[in-house]
Amino acid sequence: MEKIRKPCPWAKECGGCRYQGIEYSKQLRKKQAGIERLLSGFGNVSRIIGMDDPYHYRNKVHRAFTKDGSGNIISGPYEEGSHWIIDVKHCLIEDEDCQKAAEAVKGLIKEMRVPVYNEKTGHGVIRRCLIRKGLATGEIMAVIVTGGKFAGAREFAKALKERCPRINTIILNLNEKRSSMILGDKEEVLYGLGFIRDRLCGLDFQLTSKSFYQVNPAQTEVIYKKAMEFARLEGGEKVIDAYCGIGTIGLTAAKCLDPSGQVIGIELNRESISCARKNAELNNITNARFITGDAGTIMKEMAAGGERADVIFMDPPRSGASISFMKAAIRMKPSRIVYISCGPESLARNLKFFRENGYEAEKIQPIDNFPFTQHVETVCLLSNRKRKPDSYVKVSLDMEDYYRI
Ligand code: SAH
């Protein structure tokens, strides 16, 4: 009989973990059934790959701060769909070192009497904190988010480093906007280098406060290994890593290529792209370049310029890829598309489009990247049916609306 820990008492309000209290093997069966329901019409769905230890995997912790009626500091995530802060004492999926660092921030706010920001009036100073950790390196980043000027920031950072010596960098982030965006644009490094590093698939990756990084690095390695297995790279290929974040997939692919091969990464977020470029340097990879912009627009331009690709990795956000992206991908005539998806519904819609245009799902592999939540990641291999190359694209370029998803 599988041992299950006492479920999280805050799960209902928090809404992050819909599968709290359910045995892990049962969670996996539920996810498998959900993926099969949505995707088995496209191909055979392999058995989901779960985690050996599904607890405390999350390498990113966010806490908002407020005061209750008696003046005690409350810290936690927002209640699902609202701006109420839930006083979470301990989370079952977040990394424990990250939670300790967040607790240290809370303790110091109290001891150093730093005014907590008031969302209604806009008065006060510290609003939130964001903690990130590199699983393999143990490096920790603490981002202190304020709603206004914080005169004592340097003393606060000094005290935080003393209390939590394992923190490698401390960043002050100013967010004066009344929105649910955690971080604002302005930042100042108070301690360390302003970034942390992690190691995935034998490569080093540098990440900053706002760059994208997968929240479960242990399972991310499983996902990337599966993606590389599906890509069957031989060495000389031209590879596209669309929605590349800090370049993790593209650089992992670049490692499998010889100097005649090349990788092009495309990503909307500037900070992620600048990390991707640094990451190429860090790993002495010279045949990868990175472009900032909307993946659909860039791919469309590339396809219009007659560019081809041998393998396309695509890892879009939960809403899936745009029609213009998929059309351009098809025009580039890759022999394989490796689709990494965190949104099975959008994946199903996109697979339908690809199938109608000559690309069939050959392999569908669900991987549990988010235990205790309802979310699941799927790695899917699409190959082109043996057709005459020019009959792949049946859609005309101005038929966007017809295929709108
Ligand atoms: N492949 C990366 C990131 C995947 S998450 C990894 O494994 O870590 C999806 C990424 O798509 C995010 O970095 C997000 O910033 C980016 N993104 C979202 N919309 C985009 C768009 N329209 N064009 C390009 N990138 C986009």
Short mmCIF file of C-alpha atoms and ligand atoms in Angstrom, two decimals:
data_model
loop_
_atom_site.label_atom_id
_atom_site.label_comp_id
_atom_site.label_asym_id
_atom_site.label_seq_id
_atom_site.Cartn_x
_atom_site.Cartn_y
_atom_site.Cartn_z
CA MET A 1 0.00 0.00 0.00
CA GLU A 2 1.42 3.41 -1.01
CA LYS A 3 2.10 5.74 1.93
CA ILE A 4 0.46 9.11 1.49
CA ARG A 5 1.34 12.11 3.55
CA LYS A 6 -1.31 14.10 5.32
CA PRO A 7 -2.85 16.33 2.65
CA CYS A 8 -2.09 20.04 2.66
CA PRO A 9 -4.67 21.89 4.82
CA TRP A 10 -4.50 24.96 2.55
CA ALA A 11 -4.99 23.06 -0.71
CA LYS A 12 -8.58 24.12 -1.23
CA GLU A 13 -8.05 27.88 -0.96
CA CYS A 14 -4.68 27.82 -2.71
CA GLY A 15 -6.03 25.85 -5.67
CA GLY A 16 -2.52 24.95 -6.84
CA CYS A 17 -2.82 21.25 -6.00
CA ARG A 18 -6.14 19.77 -7.08
CA TYR A 19 -4.87 16.22 -6.48
CA GLN A 20 -3.89 16.66 -2.81
CA GLY A 21 -4.93 13.65 -0.73
CA ILE A 22 -4.94 11.32 -3.74
CA GLU A 23 -2.37 8.51 -3.82
CA TYR A 24 0.38 9.28 -6.33
CA SER A 25 -0.22 6.10 -8.35
CA LYS A 26 -3.88 7.13 -8.67
CA GLN A 27 -2.91 10.67 -9.74
CA LEU A 28 -0.83 9.12 -12.52
CA ARG A 29 -3.73 6.91 -13.60
CA LYS A 30 -6.03 9.94 -13.72
CA LYS A 31 -3.52 11.87 -15.85
CA GLN A 32 -3.00 8.90 -18.15
CA ALA A 33 -6.75 8.56 -18.65
CA GLY A 34 -7.09 12.30 -19.34
CA ILE A 35 -4.33 12.26 -21.97
CA GLU A 36 -5.74 9.13 -23.60
CA ARG A 37 -9.19 10.69 -23.79
CA LEU A 38 -7.78 13.74 -25.58
CA LEU A 39 -4.98 12.26 -27.66
CA SER A 40 -5.53 8.55 -28.37
CA GLY A 41 -7.31 9.51 -31.60
CA PHE A 42 -3.95 10.79 -32.87
CA GLY A 43 -1.77 7.81 -31.97
CA ASN A 44 -0.75 5.35 -29.32
CA VAL A 45 -0.27 6.99 -25.91
CA SER A 46 2.66 5.53 -23.94
CA ARG A 47 2.50 5.00 -20.21
CA ILE A 48 3.04 8.18 -18.19
CA ILE A 49 6.46 8.60 -16.55
CA GLY A 50 6.01 9.69 -12.93
CA MET A 51 8.45 10.71 -10.18
CA ASP A 52 9.98 8.38 -7.60
CA ASP A 53 9.51 11.07 -4.98
CA PRO A 54 6.72 13.47 -5.95
CA TYR A 55 7.17 15.90 -3.01
CA HIS A 56 9.03 19.23 -2.77
CA TYR A 57 10.02 19.33 -6.43
CA ARG A 58 9.09 22.94 -7.13
CA ASN A 59 12.20 25.12 -7.45
CA LYS A 60 10.34 28.43 -7.40
CA VAL A 61 8.46 29.84 -4.42
CA HIS A 62 6.37 32.98 -4.34
CA ARG A 63 5.05 34.64 -1.19
CA ALA A 64 2.94 37.77 -0.93
CA PHE A 65 2.94 39.62 2.39
CA THR A 66 0.17 41.39 4.28
CA LYS A 67 -0.93 42.00 7.89
CA ASP A 68 -3.97 40.50 9.60
CA GLY A 69 -6.34 42.48 11.87
CA SER A 70 -4.01 42.00 14.87
CA GLY A 71 -0.94 43.24 13.01
CA ASN A 72 0.62 39.79 12.45
CA ILE A 73 2.39 39.28 9.15
CA ILE A 74 0.69 36.82 6.85
CA SER A 75 2.60 35.29 3.97
CA GLY A 76 1.63 32.92 1.24
CA PRO A 77 0.25 32.58 -2.26
CA TYR A 78 -2.95 34.27 -3.38
CA GLU A 79 -6.21 32.39 -2.97
CA GLU A 80 -7.23 30.96 -6.34
CA GLY A 81 -8.88 33.64 -8.47
CA SER A 82 -8.53 36.42 -5.85
CA HIS A 83 -6.05 38.72 -4.16
CA TRP A 84 -6.53 37.27 -0.67
CA ILE A 85 -3.28 35.97 0.74
CA ILE A 86 -3.43 32.51 2.31
CA ASP A 87 -1.26 32.06 5.39
CA VAL A 88 0.49 28.90 4.19
CA LYS A 89 2.91 27.58 6.80
CA HIS A 90 4.31 24.73 4.77
CA CYS A 91 3.89 23.54 1.20
CA LEU A 92 4.22 19.90 0.13
CA ILE A 93 5.42 20.53 -3.41
CA GLU A 94 7.79 23.47 -2.96
CA ASP A 95 11.50 22.95 -2.37
CA GLU A 96 12.25 23.12 1.35
CA ASP A 97 15.30 25.36 1.07
CA CYS A 98 13.24 27.85 -0.93
CA GLN A 99 10.56 27.77 1.75
CA LYS A 100 13.18 28.39 4.46
CA ALA A 101 14.51 31.38 2.54
CA ALA A 102 10.97 32.79 2.20
CA GLU A 103 10.42 32.25 5.94
CA ALA A 104 13.66 34.12 6.64
CA VAL A 105 12.38 37.09 4.60
CA LYS A 106 9.16 37.07 6.60
CA GLY A 107 11.04 36.84 9.92
CA LEU A 108 13.28 39.79 9.02
CA ILE A 109 10.35 41.96 7.91
CA LYS A 110 9.00 41.53 11.43
CA GLU A 111 12.30 41.96 13.27
CA MET A 112 13.51 44.91 11.22
CA ARG A 113 10.02 46.46 11.30
CA VAL A 114 9.84 46.98 7.57
CA PRO A 115 6.34 48.17 6.65
CA VAL A 116 4.43 45.59 4.64
CA TYR A 117 2.88 46.93 1.43
CA ASN A 118 -0.86 47.49 1.51
CA GLU A 119 -2.48 46.49 -1.79
CA LYS A 120 -5.47 48.77 -1.19
CA THR A 121 -3.76 51.99 -0.16
CA GLY A 122 -0.44 51.50 -1.98
CA HIS A 123 1.43 52.38 1.27
CA GLY A 124 4.22 50.30 2.75
CA VAL A 125 7.36 48.73 1.33
CA ILE A 126 7.82 44.95 0.99
CA ARG A 127 5.17 43.39 -1.14
CA ARG A 128 6.34 39.92 -2.15
CA CYS A 129 9.33 37.67 -2.40
CA LEU A 130 10.34 35.20 -5.05
CA ILE A 131 12.84 32.46 -4.34
CA ARG A 132 14.43 30.29 -7.05
CA LYS A 133 16.88 27.44 -6.65
CA GLY A 134 19.14 25.45 -8.95
CA LEU A 135 18.50 21.83 -8.04
CA ALA A 136 21.91 20.50 -9.11
CA THR A 137 23.98 23.45 -7.85
CA GLY A 138 21.96 24.29 -4.73
CA GLU A 139 22.28 27.99 -5.66
CA ILE A 140 19.46 30.18 -4.35
CA MET A 141 18.17 33.53 -5.58
CA ALA A 142 15.98 35.76 -3.40
CA VAL A 143 14.03 38.55 -5.07
CA ILE A 144 12.54 41.12 -2.70
CA VAL A 145 9.66 42.88 -4.40
CA THR A 146 8.73 46.30 -3.09
CA GLY A 147 5.83 48.61 -3.88
CA GLY A 148 7.94 51.76 -3.35
CA LYS A 149 11.32 53.05 -2.20
CA PHE A 150 13.11 50.80 0.31
CA ALA A 151 15.75 52.88 2.09
CA GLY A 152 16.97 50.00 4.27
CA ALA A 153 17.33 47.53 1.39
CA ARG A 154 21.09 46.95 1.77
CA GLU A 155 20.88 46.27 5.53
CA PHE A 156 17.94 43.97 4.88
CA ALA A 157 19.94 42.01 2.27
CA LYS A 158 22.93 41.78 4.64
CA ALA A 159 20.72 40.40 7.41
CA LEU A 160 19.06 37.96 4.99
CA LYS A 161 22.42 36.59 3.83
CA GLU A 162 23.49 36.14 7.46
CA ARG A 163 20.28 34.34 8.33
CA CYS A 164 20.31 32.22 5.16
CA PRO A 165 23.96 31.77 4.15
CA ARG A 166 22.98 29.47 1.28
CA ILE A 167 21.49 32.38 -0.66
CA ASN A 168 23.82 33.24 -3.57
CA THR A 169 22.19 36.38 -4.86
CA ILE A 170 19.67 38.93 -3.59
CA ILE A 171 17.78 41.22 -5.96
CA LEU A 172 15.60 44.21 -5.17
CA ASN A 173 12.66 44.48 -7.57
CA LEU A 174 10.35 47.47 -7.72
CA ASN A 175 6.76 46.75 -8.71
CA GLU A 176 4.45 49.73 -8.27
CA LYS A 177 1.74 48.34 -10.53
CA ARG A 178 -1.58 47.25 -9.10
CA SER A 179 -1.62 44.02 -11.05
CA SER A 180 -1.08 40.36 -10.31
CA MET A 181 2.28 40.37 -12.12
CA ILE A 182 4.75 39.28 -9.44
CA LEU A 183 7.74 41.27 -10.65
CA GLY A 184 8.14 44.83 -11.88
CA ASP A 185 10.65 46.05 -14.48
CA LYS A 186 13.21 47.85 -12.29
CA GLU A 187 15.84 45.80 -10.49
CA GLU A 188 18.95 46.31 -8.43
CA VAL A 189 21.34 43.55 -7.37
CA LEU A 190 21.90 43.83 -3.63
CA TYR A 191 24.13 40.82 -3.22
CA GLY A 192 25.93 38.38 -5.53
CA LEU A 193 25.84 38.29 -9.30
CA GLY A 194 22.11 38.72 -10.00
CA PHE A 195 21.69 35.22 -11.38
CA ILE A 196 21.94 31.58 -10.31
CA ARG A 197 23.01 28.49 -12.21
CA ASP A 198 21.61 25.02 -12.58
CA ARG A 199 22.77 21.95 -14.46
CA LEU A 200 20.53 19.97 -16.79
CA CYS A 201 21.49 17.10 -19.14
CA GLY A 202 25.18 17.78 -18.52
CA LEU A 203 25.02 21.49 -19.39
CA ASP A 204 25.20 24.62 -17.22
CA PHE A 205 22.36 27.12 -17.35
CA GLN A 206 22.25 30.60 -15.94
CA LEU A 207 18.89 32.10 -15.01
CA THR A 208 17.76 35.49 -13.80
CA SER A 209 14.66 36.58 -11.88
CA LYS A 210 12.45 37.03 -14.94
CA SER A 211 13.78 34.41 -17.32
CA PHE A 212 11.75 31.27 -17.85
CA TYR A 213 12.90 28.07 -16.22
CA GLN A 214 11.01 24.80 -15.78
CA VAL A 215 9.76 24.40 -12.19
CA ASN A 216 10.62 20.72 -11.84
CA PRO A 217 14.21 20.24 -13.05
CA ALA A 218 14.41 16.52 -12.15
CA GLN A 219 11.51 15.69 -14.49
CA THR A 220 12.67 18.30 -17.01
CA GLU A 221 15.72 16.13 -17.65
CA VAL A 222 13.39 13.20 -18.32
CA ILE A 223 11.40 15.37 -20.76
CA TYR A 224 14.48 16.62 -22.59
CA LYS A 225 15.98 13.12 -22.86
CA LYS A 226 12.74 11.88 -24.37
CA ALA A 227 12.67 14.86 -26.74
CA MET A 228 16.25 14.08 -27.89
CA GLU A 229 15.41 10.39 -28.32
CA PHE A 230 12.45 11.37 -30.54
CA ALA A 231 14.56 13.85 -32.53
CA ARG A 232 17.11 11.15 -33.53
CA LEU A 233 19.75 13.79 -34.33
CA GLU A 234 22.64 12.51 -36.41
CA GLY A 235 24.96 15.52 -36.40
CA GLY A 236 24.53 17.77 -39.40
CA GLU A 237 20.93 18.87 -38.93
CA LYS A 238 19.45 22.33 -38.88
CA VAL A 239 17.37 22.44 -35.72
CA ILE A 240 14.84 25.01 -34.52
CA ASP A 241 14.07 25.41 -30.82
CA ALA A 242 10.86 27.42 -30.83
CA TYR A 243 9.63 28.98 -27.55
CA CYS A 244 13.17 28.31 -26.28
CA GLY A 245 13.20 30.09 -22.89
CA ILE A 246 16.84 30.20 -21.73
CA GLY A 247 17.87 27.84 -24.53
CA THR A 248 17.78 24.59 -22.56
CA ILE A 249 16.33 22.35 -25.31
CA GLY A 250 18.28 23.92 -28.19
CA LEU A 251 21.60 23.75 -26.37
CA THR A 252 20.94 20.15 -25.32
CA ALA A 253 20.30 19.42 -29.01
CA ALA A 254 23.44 21.37 -30.04
CA LYS A 255 25.48 18.98 -27.93
CA CYS A 256 24.32 16.13 -30.20
CA LEU A 257 25.32 18.00 -33.38
CA ASP A 258 28.66 18.28 -35.15
CA PRO A 259 30.00 21.65 -36.36
CA SER A 260 28.02 21.39 -39.61
CA GLY A 261 24.77 21.28 -37.65
CA GLN A 262 23.10 24.39 -36.27
CA VAL A 263 20.45 25.47 -33.79
CA ILE A 264 18.18 28.51 -33.98
CA GLY A 265 16.27 29.38 -30.81
CA ILE A 266 13.24 31.70 -30.87
CA GLU A 267 11.70 33.30 -27.78
CA LEU A 268 9.55 36.33 -26.95
CA ASN A 269 11.09 37.22 -23.59
CA ARG A 270 14.25 39.36 -23.92
CA GLU A 271 15.68 38.39 -20.58
CA SER A 272 15.37 34.68 -21.44
CA ILE A 273 17.09 35.28 -24.79
CA SER A 274 20.00 37.07 -23.17
CA CYS A 275 20.35 34.12 -20.75
CA ALA A 276 20.18 31.72 -23.73
CA ARG A 277 23.09 33.54 -25.42
CA LYS A 278 25.09 33.48 -22.17
CA ASN A 279 24.27 29.80 -21.77
CA ALA A 280 25.65 29.00 -25.23
CA GLU A 281 28.89 30.76 -24.24
CA LEU A 282 28.99 29.07 -20.85
CA ASN A 283 28.89 25.67 -22.52
CA ASN A 284 31.25 26.61 -25.40
CA ILE A 285 28.50 26.05 -27.95
CA THR A 286 29.18 28.09 -31.06
CA ASN A 287 26.60 26.71 -33.51
CA ALA A 288 23.49 28.04 -31.74
CA ARG A 289 21.95 31.47 -32.26
CA PHE A 290 18.92 33.02 -30.62
CA ILE A 291 16.27 35.38 -31.98
CA THR A 292 13.92 37.54 -29.90
CA GLY A 293 10.34 37.77 -31.11
CA ASP A 294 7.01 36.07 -31.59
CA ALA A 295 7.73 32.51 -32.76
CA GLY A 296 4.90 32.68 -35.34
CA THR A 297 6.18 35.92 -36.89
CA ILE A 298 9.84 34.87 -36.96
CA MET A 299 9.05 31.44 -38.39
CA LYS A 300 6.80 33.00 -41.03
CA GLU A 301 9.64 35.31 -42.10
CA MET A 302 12.10 32.44 -42.16
CA ALA A 303 9.77 30.23 -44.20
CA ALA A 304 9.03 33.10 -46.61
CA GLY A 305 12.78 33.50 -47.10
CA GLY A 306 12.96 29.85 -48.15
CA GLU A 307 14.61 28.58 -44.97
CA ARG A 308 14.28 24.88 -44.22
CA ALA A 309 14.68 22.93 -40.99
CA ASP A 310 15.40 19.25 -40.39
CA VAL A 311 14.00 19.05 -36.88
CA ILE A 312 11.75 21.52 -35.07
CA PHE A 313 11.37 21.40 -31.31
CA MET A 314 8.38 23.40 -30.16
CA ASP A 315 7.49 24.03 -26.51
CA PRO A 316 4.74 26.66 -26.51
CA PRO A 317 2.88 28.00 -23.47
CA ARG A 318 -0.29 26.25 -22.28
CA SER A 319 -2.42 27.92 -24.95
CA GLY A 320 -0.46 26.13 -27.70
CA ALA A 321 1.03 27.36 -30.96
CA SER A 322 -0.54 29.85 -33.35
CA ILE A 323 -1.75 28.88 -36.79
CA SER A 324 0.86 31.09 -38.40
CA PHE A 325 3.55 29.27 -36.43
CA MET A 326 2.31 25.84 -37.51
CA LYS A 327 1.93 26.86 -41.15
CA ALA A 328 5.45 28.23 -41.22
CA ALA A 329 6.77 25.11 -39.47
CA ILE A 330 5.17 22.94 -42.17
CA ARG A 331 6.54 25.13 -44.95
CA MET A 332 10.04 24.54 -43.58
CA LYS A 333 9.52 20.83 -44.34
CA PRO A 334 11.12 19.29 -41.27
CA SER A 335 11.27 15.51 -41.25
CA ARG A 336 10.40 15.54 -37.55
CA ILE A 337 8.63 17.92 -35.19
CA VAL A 338 9.09 17.27 -31.48
CA TYR A 339 6.21 18.96 -29.68
CA ILE A 340 6.61 19.45 -25.92
CA SER A 341 3.33 20.53 -24.44
CA CYS A 342 2.05 21.51 -21.01
CA GLY A 343 -1.51 21.95 -22.34
CA PRO A 344 -3.10 18.72 -23.61
CA GLU A 345 -6.22 20.50 -24.94
CA SER A 346 -4.22 22.89 -27.11
CA LEU A 347 -1.94 20.01 -28.08
CA ALA A 348 -4.99 18.08 -29.36
CA ARG A 349 -6.11 21.10 -31.43
CA ASN A 350 -2.60 21.60 -32.82
CA LEU A 351 -2.20 17.87 -33.60
CA LYS A 352 -5.42 18.04 -35.62
CA PHE A 353 -3.99 20.89 -37.68
CA PHE A 354 -0.69 19.10 -38.19
CA ARG A 355 -2.46 15.90 -39.21
CA GLU A 356 -4.57 17.74 -41.78
CA ASN A 357 -1.32 19.05 -43.20
CA GLY A 358 0.67 15.84 -43.44
CA TYR A 359 2.28 15.46 -40.00
CA GLU A 360 1.17 12.46 -37.96
CA ALA A 361 1.79 11.81 -34.26
CA GLU A 362 4.12 8.83 -34.20
CA LYS A 363 4.77 8.81 -30.46
CA ILE A 364 2.94 10.38 -27.54
CA GLN A 365 4.67 10.29 -24.16
CA PRO A 366 3.04 11.87 -21.10
CA ILE A 367 5.44 12.86 -18.31
CA ASP A 368 4.35 14.03 -14.87
CA ASN A 369 6.14 17.32 -14.38
CA PHE A 370 3.65 18.65 -11.83
CA PRO A 371 2.68 16.03 -9.17
CA PHE A 372 -0.39 16.88 -7.03
CA THR A 373 -1.64 19.35 -9.63
CA GLN A 374 -3.92 18.47 -12.52
CA HIS A 375 -1.24 19.47 -15.04
CA VAL A 376 0.80 17.14 -17.19
CA GLU A 377 3.50 17.48 -19.82
CA THR A 378 3.42 15.54 -23.09
CA VAL A 379 6.27 14.94 -25.53
CA CYS A 380 5.01 14.11 -28.97
CA LEU A 381 6.90 13.06 -32.09
CA LEU A 382 5.36 14.16 -35.38
CA SER A 383 6.69 12.84 -38.65
CA ASN A 384 5.69 13.77 -42.13
CA ARG A 385 3.76 11.23 -44.13
CA LYS A 386 5.57 10.07 -47.24
CA ARG A 387 4.21 12.60 -49.68
CA LYS A 388 5.58 14.72 -52.45
CA PRO A 389 7.25 17.60 -50.59
CA ASP A 390 5.17 20.34 -52.17
CA SER A 391 1.81 18.84 -51.30
CA TYR A 392 2.38 19.24 -47.52
CA VAL A 393 0.86 22.67 -47.31
CA LYS A 394 -2.74 22.45 -48.28
CA VAL A 395 -3.78 25.65 -46.58
CA SER A 396 -3.34 28.97 -48.25
CA LEU A 397 -1.59 31.62 -46.21
CA ASP A 398 -4.65 33.81 -45.81
CA MET A 399 -6.88 31.12 -44.33
CA GLU A 400 -6.00 31.94 -40.72
CA ASP A 401 -9.61 32.41 -39.67
CA TYR A 402 -10.78 29.12 -41.05
CA TYR A 403 -8.36 27.28 -38.81
CA ARG A 404 -8.53 29.64 -35.86
CA ILE A 405 -8.26 27.63 -32.63
N1 SAH B 1 11.55 25.52 -23.93
C1 SAH B 1 11.74 26.27 -22.72
C2 SAH B 1 10.59 27.22 -22.40
C3 SAH B 1 9.21 26.67 -22.51
S1 SAH B 1 7.93 27.63 -21.79
C4 SAH B 1 12.05 25.35 -21.56
O1 SAH B 1 11.91 24.13 -21.66
O2 SAH B 1 12.46 25.84 -20.51
C5 SAH B 1 7.31 28.57 -23.11
C6 SAH B 1 8.18 29.73 -23.48
O3 SAH B 1 7.52 30.38 -24.59
C7 SAH B 1 8.35 30.82 -22.44
O4 SAH B 1 9.73 31.08 -22.27
C8 SAH B 1 7.64 32.06 -23.01
O5 SAH B 1 8.28 33.28 -22.69
C9 SAH B 1 7.71 31.77 -24.49
N2 SAH B 1 6.67 32.38 -25.34
C10 SAH B 1 5.38 32.63 -25.04
N3 SAH B 1 4.74 33.11 -26.12
C11 SAH B 1 5.64 33.17 -27.14
C12 SAH B 1 5.56 33.59 -28.49
N4 SAH B 1 4.44 34.03 -29.01
N5 SAH B 1 6.68 33.52 -29.23
C13 SAH B 1 7.85 33.07 -28.71
N6 SAH B 1 7.97 32.65 -27.42
C14 SAH B 1 6.89 32.71 -26.65
#
